[in-house]
XYZ file of C-alpha atoms in Angstrom:
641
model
C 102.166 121.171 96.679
C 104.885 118.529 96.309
C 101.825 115.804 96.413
C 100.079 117.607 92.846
C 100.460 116.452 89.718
C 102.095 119.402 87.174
C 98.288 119.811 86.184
C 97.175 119.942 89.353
C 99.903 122.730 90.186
C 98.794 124.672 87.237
C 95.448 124.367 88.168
C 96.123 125.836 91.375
C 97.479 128.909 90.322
C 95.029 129.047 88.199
C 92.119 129.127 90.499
C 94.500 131.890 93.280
C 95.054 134.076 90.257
C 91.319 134.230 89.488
C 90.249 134.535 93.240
C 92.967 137.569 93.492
C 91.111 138.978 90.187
C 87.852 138.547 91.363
C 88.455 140.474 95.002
C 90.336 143.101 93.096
C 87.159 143.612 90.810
C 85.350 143.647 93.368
C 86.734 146.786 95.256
C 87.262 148.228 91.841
C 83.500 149.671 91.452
C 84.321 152.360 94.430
C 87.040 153.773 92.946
C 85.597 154.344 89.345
C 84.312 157.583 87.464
C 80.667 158.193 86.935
C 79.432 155.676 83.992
C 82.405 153.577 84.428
C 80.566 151.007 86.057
C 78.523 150.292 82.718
C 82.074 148.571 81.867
C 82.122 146.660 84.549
C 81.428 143.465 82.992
C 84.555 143.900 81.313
C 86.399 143.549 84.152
C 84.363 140.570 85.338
C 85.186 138.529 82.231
C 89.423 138.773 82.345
C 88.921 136.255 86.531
C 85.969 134.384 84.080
C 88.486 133.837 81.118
C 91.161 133.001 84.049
C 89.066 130.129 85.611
C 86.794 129.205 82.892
C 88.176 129.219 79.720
C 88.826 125.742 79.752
C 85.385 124.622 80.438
C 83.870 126.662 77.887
C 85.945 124.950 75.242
C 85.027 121.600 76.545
C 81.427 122.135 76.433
C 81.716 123.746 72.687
C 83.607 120.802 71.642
C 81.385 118.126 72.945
C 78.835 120.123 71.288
C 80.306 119.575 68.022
C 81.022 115.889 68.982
C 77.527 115.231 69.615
C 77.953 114.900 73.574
C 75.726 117.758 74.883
C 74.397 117.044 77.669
C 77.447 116.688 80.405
C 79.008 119.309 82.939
C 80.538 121.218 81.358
C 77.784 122.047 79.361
C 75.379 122.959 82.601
C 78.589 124.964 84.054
C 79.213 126.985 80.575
C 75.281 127.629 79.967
C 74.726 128.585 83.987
C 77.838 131.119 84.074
C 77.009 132.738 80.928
C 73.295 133.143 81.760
C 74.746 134.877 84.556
C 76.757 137.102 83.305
C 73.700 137.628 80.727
C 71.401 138.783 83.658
C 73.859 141.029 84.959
C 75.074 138.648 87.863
C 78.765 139.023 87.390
C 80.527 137.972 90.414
C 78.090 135.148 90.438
C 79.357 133.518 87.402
C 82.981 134.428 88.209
C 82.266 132.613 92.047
C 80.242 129.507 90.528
C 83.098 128.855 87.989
C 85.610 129.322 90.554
C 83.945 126.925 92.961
C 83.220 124.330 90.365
C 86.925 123.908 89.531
C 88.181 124.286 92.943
C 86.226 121.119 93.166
C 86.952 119.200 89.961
C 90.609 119.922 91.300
C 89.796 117.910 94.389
C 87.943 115.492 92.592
C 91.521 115.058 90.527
C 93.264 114.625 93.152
C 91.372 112.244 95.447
C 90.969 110.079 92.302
C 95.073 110.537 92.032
C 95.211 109.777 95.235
C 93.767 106.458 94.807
C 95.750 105.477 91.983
C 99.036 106.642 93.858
C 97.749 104.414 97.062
C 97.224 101.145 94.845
C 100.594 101.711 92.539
C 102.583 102.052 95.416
C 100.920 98.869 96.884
C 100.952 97.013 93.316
C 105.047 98.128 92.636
C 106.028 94.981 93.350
C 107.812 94.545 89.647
C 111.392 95.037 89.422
C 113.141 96.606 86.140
C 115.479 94.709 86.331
C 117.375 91.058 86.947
C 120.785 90.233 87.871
C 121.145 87.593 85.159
C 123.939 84.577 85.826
C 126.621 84.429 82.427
C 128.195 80.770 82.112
C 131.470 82.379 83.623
C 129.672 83.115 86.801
C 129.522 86.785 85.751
C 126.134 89.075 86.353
C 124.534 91.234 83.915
C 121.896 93.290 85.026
C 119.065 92.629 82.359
C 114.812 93.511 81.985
C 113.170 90.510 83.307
C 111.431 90.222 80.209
C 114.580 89.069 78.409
C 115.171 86.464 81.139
C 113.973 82.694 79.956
C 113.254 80.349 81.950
C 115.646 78.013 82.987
C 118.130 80.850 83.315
C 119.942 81.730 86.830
C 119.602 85.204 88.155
C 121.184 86.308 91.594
C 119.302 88.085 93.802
C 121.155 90.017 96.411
C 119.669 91.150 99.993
C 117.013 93.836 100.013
C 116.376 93.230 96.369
C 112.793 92.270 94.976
C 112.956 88.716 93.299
C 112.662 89.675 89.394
C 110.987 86.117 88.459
C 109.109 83.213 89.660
C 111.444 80.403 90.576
C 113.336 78.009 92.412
C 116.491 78.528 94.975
C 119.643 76.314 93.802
C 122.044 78.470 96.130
C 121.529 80.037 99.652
C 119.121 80.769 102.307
C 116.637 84.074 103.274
C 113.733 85.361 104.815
C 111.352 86.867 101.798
C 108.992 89.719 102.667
C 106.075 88.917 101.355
C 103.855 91.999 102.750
C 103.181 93.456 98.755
C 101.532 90.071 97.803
C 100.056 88.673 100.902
C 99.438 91.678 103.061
C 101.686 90.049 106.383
C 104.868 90.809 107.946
C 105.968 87.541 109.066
C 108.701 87.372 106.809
C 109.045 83.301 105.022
C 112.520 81.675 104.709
C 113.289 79.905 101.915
C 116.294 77.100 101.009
C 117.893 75.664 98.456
C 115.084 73.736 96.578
C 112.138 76.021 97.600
C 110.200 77.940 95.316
C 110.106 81.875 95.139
C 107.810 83.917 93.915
C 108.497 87.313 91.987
C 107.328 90.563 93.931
C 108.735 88.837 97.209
C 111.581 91.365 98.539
C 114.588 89.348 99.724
C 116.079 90.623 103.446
C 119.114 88.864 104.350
C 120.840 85.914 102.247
C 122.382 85.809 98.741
C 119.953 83.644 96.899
C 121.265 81.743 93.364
C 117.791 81.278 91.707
C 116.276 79.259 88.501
C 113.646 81.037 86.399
C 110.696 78.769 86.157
C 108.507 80.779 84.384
C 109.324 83.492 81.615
C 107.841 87.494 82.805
C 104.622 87.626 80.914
C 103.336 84.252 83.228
C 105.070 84.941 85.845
C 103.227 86.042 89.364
C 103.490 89.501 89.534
C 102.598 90.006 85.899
C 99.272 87.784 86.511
C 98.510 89.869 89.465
C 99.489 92.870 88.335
C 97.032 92.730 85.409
C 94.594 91.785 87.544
C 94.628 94.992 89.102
C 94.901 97.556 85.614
C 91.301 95.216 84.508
C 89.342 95.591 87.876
C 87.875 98.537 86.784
C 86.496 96.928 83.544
C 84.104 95.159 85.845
C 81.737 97.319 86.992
C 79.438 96.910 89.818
C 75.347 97.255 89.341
C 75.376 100.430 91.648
C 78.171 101.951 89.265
C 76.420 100.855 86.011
C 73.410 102.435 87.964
C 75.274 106.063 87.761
C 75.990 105.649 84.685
C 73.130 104.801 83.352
C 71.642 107.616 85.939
C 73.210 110.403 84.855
C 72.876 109.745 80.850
C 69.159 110.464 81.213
C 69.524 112.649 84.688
C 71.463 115.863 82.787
C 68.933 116.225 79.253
C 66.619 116.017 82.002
C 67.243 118.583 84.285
C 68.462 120.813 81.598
C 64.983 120.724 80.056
C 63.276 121.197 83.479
C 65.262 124.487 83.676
C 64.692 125.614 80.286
C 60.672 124.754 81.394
C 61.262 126.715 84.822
C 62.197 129.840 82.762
C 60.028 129.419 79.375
C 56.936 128.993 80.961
C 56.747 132.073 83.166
C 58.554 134.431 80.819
C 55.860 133.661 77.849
C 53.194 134.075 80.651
C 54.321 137.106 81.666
C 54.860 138.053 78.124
C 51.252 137.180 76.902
C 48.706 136.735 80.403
C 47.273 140.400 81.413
C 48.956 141.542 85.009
C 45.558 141.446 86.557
C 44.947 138.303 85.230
C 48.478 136.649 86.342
C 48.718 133.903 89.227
C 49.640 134.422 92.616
C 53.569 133.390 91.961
C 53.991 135.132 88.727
C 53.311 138.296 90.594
C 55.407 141.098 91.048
C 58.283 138.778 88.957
C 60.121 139.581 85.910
C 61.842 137.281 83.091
C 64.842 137.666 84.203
C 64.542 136.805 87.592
C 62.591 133.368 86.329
C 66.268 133.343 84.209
C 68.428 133.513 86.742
C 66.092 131.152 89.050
C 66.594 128.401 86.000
C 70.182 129.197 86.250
C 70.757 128.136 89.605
C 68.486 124.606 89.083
C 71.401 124.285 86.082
C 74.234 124.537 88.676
C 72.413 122.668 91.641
C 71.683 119.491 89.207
C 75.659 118.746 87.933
C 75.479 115.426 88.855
C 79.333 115.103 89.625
C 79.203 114.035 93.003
C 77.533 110.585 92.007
C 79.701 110.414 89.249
C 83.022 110.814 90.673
C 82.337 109.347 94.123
C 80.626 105.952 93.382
C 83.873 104.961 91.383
C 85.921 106.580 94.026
C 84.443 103.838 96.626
C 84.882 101.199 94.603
C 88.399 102.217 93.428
C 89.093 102.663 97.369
C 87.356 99.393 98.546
C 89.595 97.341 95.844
C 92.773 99.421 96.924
C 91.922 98.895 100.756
C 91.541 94.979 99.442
C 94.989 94.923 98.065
C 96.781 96.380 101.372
C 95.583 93.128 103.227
C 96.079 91.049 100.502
C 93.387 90.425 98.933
C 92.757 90.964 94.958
C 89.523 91.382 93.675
C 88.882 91.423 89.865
C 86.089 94.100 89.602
C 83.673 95.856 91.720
C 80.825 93.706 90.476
C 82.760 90.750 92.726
C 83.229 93.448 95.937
C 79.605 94.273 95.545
C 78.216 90.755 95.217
C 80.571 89.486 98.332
C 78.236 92.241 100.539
C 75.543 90.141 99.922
C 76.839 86.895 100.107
C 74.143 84.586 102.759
C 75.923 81.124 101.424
C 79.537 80.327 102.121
C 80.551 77.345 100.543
C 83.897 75.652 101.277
C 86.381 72.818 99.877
C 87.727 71.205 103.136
C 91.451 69.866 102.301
C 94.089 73.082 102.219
C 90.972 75.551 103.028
C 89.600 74.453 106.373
C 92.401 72.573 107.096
C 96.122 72.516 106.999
C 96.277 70.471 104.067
C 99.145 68.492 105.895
C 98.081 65.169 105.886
C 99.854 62.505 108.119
C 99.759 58.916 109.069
C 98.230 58.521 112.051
C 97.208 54.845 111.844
C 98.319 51.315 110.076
C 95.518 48.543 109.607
C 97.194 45.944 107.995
C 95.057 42.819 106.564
C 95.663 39.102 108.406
C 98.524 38.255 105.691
C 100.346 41.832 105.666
C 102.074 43.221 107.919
C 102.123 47.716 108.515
C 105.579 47.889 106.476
C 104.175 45.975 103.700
C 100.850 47.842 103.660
C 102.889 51.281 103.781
C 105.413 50.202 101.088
C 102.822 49.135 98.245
C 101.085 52.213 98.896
C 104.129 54.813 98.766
C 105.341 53.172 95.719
C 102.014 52.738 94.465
C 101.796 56.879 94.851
C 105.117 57.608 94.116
C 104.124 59.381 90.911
C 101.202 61.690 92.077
C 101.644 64.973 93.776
C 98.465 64.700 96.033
C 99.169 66.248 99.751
C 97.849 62.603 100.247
C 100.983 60.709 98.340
C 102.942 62.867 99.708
C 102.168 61.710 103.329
C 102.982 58.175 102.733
C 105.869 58.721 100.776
C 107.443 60.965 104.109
C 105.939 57.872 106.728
C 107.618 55.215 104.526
C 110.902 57.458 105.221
C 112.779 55.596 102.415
C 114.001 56.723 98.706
C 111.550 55.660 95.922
C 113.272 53.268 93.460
C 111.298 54.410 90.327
C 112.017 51.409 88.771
C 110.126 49.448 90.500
C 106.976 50.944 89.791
C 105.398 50.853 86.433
C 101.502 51.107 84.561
C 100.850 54.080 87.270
C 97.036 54.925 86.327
C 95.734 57.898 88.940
C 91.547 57.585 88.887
C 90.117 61.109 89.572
C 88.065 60.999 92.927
C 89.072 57.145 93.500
C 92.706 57.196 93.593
C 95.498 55.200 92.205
C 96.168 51.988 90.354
C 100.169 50.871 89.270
C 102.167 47.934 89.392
C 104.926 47.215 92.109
C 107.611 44.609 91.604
C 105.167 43.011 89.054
C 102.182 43.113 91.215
C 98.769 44.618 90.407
C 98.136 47.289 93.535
C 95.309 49.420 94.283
C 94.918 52.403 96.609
C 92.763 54.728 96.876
C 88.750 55.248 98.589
C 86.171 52.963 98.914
C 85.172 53.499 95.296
C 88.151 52.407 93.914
C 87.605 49.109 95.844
C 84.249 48.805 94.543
C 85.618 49.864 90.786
C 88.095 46.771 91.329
C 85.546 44.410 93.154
C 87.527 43.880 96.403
C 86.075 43.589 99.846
C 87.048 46.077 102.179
C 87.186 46.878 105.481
C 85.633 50.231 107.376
C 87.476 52.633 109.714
C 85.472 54.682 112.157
C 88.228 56.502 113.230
C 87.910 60.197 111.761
C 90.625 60.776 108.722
C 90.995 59.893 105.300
C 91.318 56.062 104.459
C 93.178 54.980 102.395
C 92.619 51.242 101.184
C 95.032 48.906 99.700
C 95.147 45.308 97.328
C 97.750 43.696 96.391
C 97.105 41.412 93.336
C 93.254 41.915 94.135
C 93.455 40.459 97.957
C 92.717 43.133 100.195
C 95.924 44.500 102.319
C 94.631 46.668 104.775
C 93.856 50.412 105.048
C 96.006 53.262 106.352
C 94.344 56.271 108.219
C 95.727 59.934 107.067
C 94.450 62.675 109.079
C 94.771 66.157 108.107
C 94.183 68.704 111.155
C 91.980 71.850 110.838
C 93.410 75.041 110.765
C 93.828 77.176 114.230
C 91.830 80.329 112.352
C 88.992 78.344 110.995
C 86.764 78.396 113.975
C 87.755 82.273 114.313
C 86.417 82.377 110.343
C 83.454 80.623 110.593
C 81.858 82.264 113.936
C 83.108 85.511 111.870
C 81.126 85.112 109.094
C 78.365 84.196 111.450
C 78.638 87.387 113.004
C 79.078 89.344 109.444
C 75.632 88.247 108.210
C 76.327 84.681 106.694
C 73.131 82.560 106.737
C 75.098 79.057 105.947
C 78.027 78.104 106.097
C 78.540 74.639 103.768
C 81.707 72.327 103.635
C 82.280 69.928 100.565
C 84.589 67.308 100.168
C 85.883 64.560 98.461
C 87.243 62.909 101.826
C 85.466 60.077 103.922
C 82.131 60.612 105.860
C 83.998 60.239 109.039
C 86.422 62.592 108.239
C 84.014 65.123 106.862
C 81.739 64.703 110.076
C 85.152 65.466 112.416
C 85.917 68.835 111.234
C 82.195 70.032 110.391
C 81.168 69.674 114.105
C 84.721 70.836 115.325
C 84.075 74.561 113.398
C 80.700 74.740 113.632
C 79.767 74.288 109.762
C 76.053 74.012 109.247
C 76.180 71.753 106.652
C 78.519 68.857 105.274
C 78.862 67.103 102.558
C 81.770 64.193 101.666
C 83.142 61.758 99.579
C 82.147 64.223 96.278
C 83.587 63.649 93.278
C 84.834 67.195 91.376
C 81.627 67.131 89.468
C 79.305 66.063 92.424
C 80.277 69.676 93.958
C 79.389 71.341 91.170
C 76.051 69.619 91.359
C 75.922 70.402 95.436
C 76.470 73.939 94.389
C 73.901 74.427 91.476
C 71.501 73.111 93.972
C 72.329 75.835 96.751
C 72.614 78.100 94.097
C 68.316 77.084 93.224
C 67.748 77.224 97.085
C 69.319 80.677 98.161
C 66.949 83.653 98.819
C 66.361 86.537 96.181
C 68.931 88.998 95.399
C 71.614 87.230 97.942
C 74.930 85.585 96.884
C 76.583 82.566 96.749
C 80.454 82.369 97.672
C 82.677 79.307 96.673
C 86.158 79.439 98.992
C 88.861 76.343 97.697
C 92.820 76.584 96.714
C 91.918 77.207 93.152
C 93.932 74.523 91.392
C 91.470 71.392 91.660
C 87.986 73.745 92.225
C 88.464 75.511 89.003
C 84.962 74.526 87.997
C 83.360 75.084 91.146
C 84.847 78.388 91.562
C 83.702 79.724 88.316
C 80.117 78.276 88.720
C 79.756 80.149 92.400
C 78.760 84.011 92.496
C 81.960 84.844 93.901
C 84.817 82.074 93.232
C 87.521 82.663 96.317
C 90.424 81.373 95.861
C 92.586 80.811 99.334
C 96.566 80.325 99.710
C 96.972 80.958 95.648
C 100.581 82.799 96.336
C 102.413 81.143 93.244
C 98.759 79.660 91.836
C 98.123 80.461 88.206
C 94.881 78.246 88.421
C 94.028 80.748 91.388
C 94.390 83.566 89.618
C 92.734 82.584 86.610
C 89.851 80.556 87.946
C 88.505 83.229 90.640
C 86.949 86.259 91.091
C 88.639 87.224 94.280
C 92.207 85.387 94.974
C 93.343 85.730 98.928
C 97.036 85.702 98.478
C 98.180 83.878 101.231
C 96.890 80.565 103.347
C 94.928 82.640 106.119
C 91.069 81.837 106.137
C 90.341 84.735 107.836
C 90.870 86.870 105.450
C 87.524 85.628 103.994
C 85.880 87.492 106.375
C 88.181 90.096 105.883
C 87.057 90.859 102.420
C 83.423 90.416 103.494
C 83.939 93.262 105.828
C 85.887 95.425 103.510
C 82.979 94.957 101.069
C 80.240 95.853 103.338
C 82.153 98.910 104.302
C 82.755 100.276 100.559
C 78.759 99.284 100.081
C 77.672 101.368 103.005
C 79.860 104.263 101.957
C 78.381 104.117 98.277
C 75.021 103.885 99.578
C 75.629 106.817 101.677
C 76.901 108.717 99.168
C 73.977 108.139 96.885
C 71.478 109.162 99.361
C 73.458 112.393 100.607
C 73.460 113.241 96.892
C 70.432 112.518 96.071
C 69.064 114.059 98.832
C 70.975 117.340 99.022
C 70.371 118.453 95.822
C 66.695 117.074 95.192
C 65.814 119.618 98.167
C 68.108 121.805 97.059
C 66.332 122.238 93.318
C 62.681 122.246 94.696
C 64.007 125.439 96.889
C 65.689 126.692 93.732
C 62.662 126.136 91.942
C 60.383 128.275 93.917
C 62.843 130.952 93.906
C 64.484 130.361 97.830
C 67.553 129.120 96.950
C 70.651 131.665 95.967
C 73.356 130.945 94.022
C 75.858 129.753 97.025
C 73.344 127.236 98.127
C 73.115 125.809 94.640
C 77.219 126.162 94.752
C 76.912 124.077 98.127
C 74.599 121.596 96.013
C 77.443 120.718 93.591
C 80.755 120.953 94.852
C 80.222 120.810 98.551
C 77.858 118.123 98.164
C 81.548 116.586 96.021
C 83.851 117.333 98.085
C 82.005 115.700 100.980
C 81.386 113.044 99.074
C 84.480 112.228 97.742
C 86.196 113.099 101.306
C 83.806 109.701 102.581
C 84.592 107.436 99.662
C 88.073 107.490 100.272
C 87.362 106.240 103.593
C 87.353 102.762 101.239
C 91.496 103.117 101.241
C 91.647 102.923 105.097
C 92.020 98.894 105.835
C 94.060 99.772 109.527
C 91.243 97.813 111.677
C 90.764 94.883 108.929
C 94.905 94.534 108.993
C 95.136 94.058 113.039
């Protein structure tokens, strides 16, 4: 009781007080007078109005609205047939059932809801903002700008997105990513809001104003899902708009016919199963087809599953936008993947100094940290941390970064390139190959060449794991594209067992690579893109399914793909494949129980074998079984381990 809804609770006593009425009627025709019984119907209608009033006004309303043809409609027309044909507990028990069931159905759905709020409450109401007297003020986040301080105190969710100018913690990110392993932060690391802070005092900057910050992005993600529909939902719908004019037409057929035949064909002249029948058992035979053919078990529990399958997503942190995206991942035969920060760690180091005959390996590695001083590239970043030294901004000026080629600035005056072999060609130097597997990186100084430096960037432990997984999950091929050098590519292809490689790819060269496996992939199967989201946001979007990987903090992420894996784990790409199979099979299943159940359940009711309970069994125990297997979807346990 404490778990229902105030409607639910008044639906409740609802449905007790009318099955109290109904037994009491019940006993009621032993104790009456002579002719009282011819009253009885009375008596019948006070546990009908009880249970059924409700209904009745739905399906007169619609009526007026121009929406006929829906269940309430086949519930109001089959109960007060019933009670038309003399069947008065019948009506009383088919109303009763039905909305025993449609309270079910309201709470499994609320269920659902409850299961993915609690998961997606990751957004505070409030912030501890900083005053310039070092005072707090506890504020909405939505009045917080960025560039503000707020305070965040220990066991408090972080408000914003931002950065840490004051003190140290371990952030729980289980809400966003799905993991335990708590991640410590310091002073100059970012935070991101929905994160709950467990130990330290943390002194934070607002980077990013509410409405862009992380939470908000994700948490809208999550109220639009449903606007995407999958084909087996759209199915349903579509489905049940012509399934209910139809079966109400076959019932008004299954007692028209016979009743004008037995109203106009001579007894001796009557067929075999119009024999020995009267109109109104033909009535009451149509009846029952009206209750077995409610079609709300495909109605309510095809949404369920998907509702379920994206909730059980979210627990292991995973967001998809839709169930179109959770349906296509089922049949994805083509995994396609970036390399750098997907496949591997996306930590690149120097491993390896090949100076030219006039340089020597601290010149080489000083004209190329300076030279990529300004870019943000995991790349730049390596050589900056192997020269070890503080850039001098100054001495670095006409910085010029070449997409797919790399960089071109001056240093102390002098012209210097570095960057891939196509940036040498683009300048016209001579250059020297590297067999060793890594990413080269080649340097000129005032045109001469000055050597190349060998950065190699280390897979990640869980890739193998991924790939054989996906293997194992259905996956046909499994692709790899890069930008990086042939050796490198070569290295880490063989090392996780990807079918096929591709390297030294230029941001529109993979889009090409993936149009063409898009032309090559069999019938009705999918095509899924996994990269970090902030440099494959045209790749991801031309995929089937665009998976974004590690995008905790990524707006590109979030924006650019259809299903965003909130932390740096790549198997959780097989993960969501399972989950998706899973919430297919279940809809599937509950399509063909359905379907099943009640076809053979109108043919008996058609030739007269089925009562009234089995066509009560047809419609809400046909739901309530239903709906007690979709929300199988919510239970992600075995995916989380």
């Amino acid at each position: 009781m404490k778990n229902l809804t105030r409607k639910q609770r008044k639906m409740l006593y609802r449905i007790l007080l009318a099955a109290a009425l109904l037994a009491a009627v019940e006993l009621l025709p032993a104790l009456l007078p002579a002719g009282g019984a011819a009253f009885l119907w009375l008596l019948y209608l006070v546990p009908y109005a009880v249970i059924g009033w409700d209904v009745l006004w739905k399906a007169v309303r619609n009526i007026l609205n121009g929406q006929v043809f829906d269940e309430n409609f086949l519930m109001a027309l089959a109960t007060v047939g019933a009670f038309a044909t003399g069947e008065y507990a019948e009506a009383v028990f088919v109303m009763l059932f039905y909305q025993t069931g449609e309270l079910f159905q309201d709470y499994a759905v609320g269920k659902s809801r409850q299961s993915i709020a609690a998961l997606m409450d990751i957004r505070p109401d409030t912030a501890n903002l900083e005053a310039g007297d070092g005072s707090l003020e506890e504020v909405d986040p939505e009045d917080v700008e960025a560039g503000a301080v707020i305070v965040v105190r220990p066991g408090e969710r972080v408000p914003l997105d931002g950065e840490v100018l004051e003190g140290a913690s371990a952030l729980d990110t289980a809400a966003l990513t799905g993991e335990s392993v708590p991640r410590d932060v310091g002073v100059g690391d970012a935070v991101i809001s929905g994160c709950v802070n467990q130990s330290g005092l943390l002194r934070v900057k607002v980077t990013k104003p509410c409405e862009e910050s992380t939470v908000s992005k994700i948490l809208d993600l999550v109220e639009n899902a449903g606007e995407k529909k999958a084909a087996s939902e759209n199915f349903i719908t579509r489905f049940a708009r012509y399934y209910t004019p139809c079966v109400t037409l076959a019932a008004l057929a299954l007692f028209l016919v016979p009743a004008i035949a037995l109203a106009v064909v001579p007894a001796a002249s009557q067929p075999a199963f119009l024999a020995g029948t009267v109109w109104t058992g033909w009535l009451h035979r149509a009846l029952i087809f009206l209750v077995i053919s409610c079609p709300c078990a495909l109605v309510i529990s095809v949404p369920l599953s998907f509702f379920g399958g994206i909730g059980g997503a979210g627990k292991c942190g995973i967001l998809v936008k839709g169930s179109n995206y959770l349906e296509l991942l089922s049949r994805a035969e083509t995994v396609v993947f970036d390399k750098t920060g997907t496949l591997t760690q996306g930590s690149f180091t120097v491993t390896a100094l090949h100076p030219a005959r006039d340089f020597g390996e601290a010149d080489l590695l000083e004209y190329a940290a300076l030279a990529e001083s300004w870019s943000s590239h995991p790349i730049s970043l390596s050589l900056r941390k192997a020269w070890g030294k503080e850039i001098d901004s100054g001495r670095v000026t006409d910085v010029e970064e070449i997409a797919g080629h790399g960089i071109t600035a001056k240093v102390d005056g002098k012209a210097v390139c570095a960057g891939n072999s196509r940036l040498m060609e683009r300048e016209g130097a001579r250059w020297e190959p590297c067999d060793l597997p890594g990413t080269i990186v080649h340097v000129t100084v005032e045109g001469a060449y000055a050597g190349h430096i060998l950065i190699s960037d280390l897979p990640k432990p869980e890739a193998k794991t991924l790939v054989e997984g996906l293997k194992a999950a259905g996956v046909k091929k499994t692709v790899m594209l890069t930008g990086d050098a042939e050796a490198a590519a070569k290295a880490v292809a063989r090392e996780l067992g990807i079918d096929e490689y591709h390297a030294q790819l230029l941001p529109a060269d993979k889009v090409e690579r993936v149009e063409g496996l898009l032309a090559a992939k069999s019938p009705g199967a999918a095509l899924a893109f996994v990269g970090d989201g902030i440099n494959d946001a045209p790749v991801l979007t031309r995929a089937d399914i665009g998976i974004a990987m590690g995008a905790l903090g990524s707006d590109a992420a979030i924006e650019a793909a259809d299903i965003v894996l909130m932390d740096d784990d790549p198997a959780k790409i097989a993960t969501a494949m399972r989950i998706s199979r899973k919430t297919l099979r279940i809809v599937k299943q509950n399509i063909w129980f359905a379907l099943g159940v009640k076809g053979a359940v109108l043919l008996l009711g058609a030739f007269g074998v089925a009562t009234m309970w089995e066509a009560v069994f047809a419609d809400v125990g046909v739901a309530f079984l239903a709906i007690l297997n979709a929300m199988r979807c919510l239970r992600v346990d075995e995916f989380r381990k």
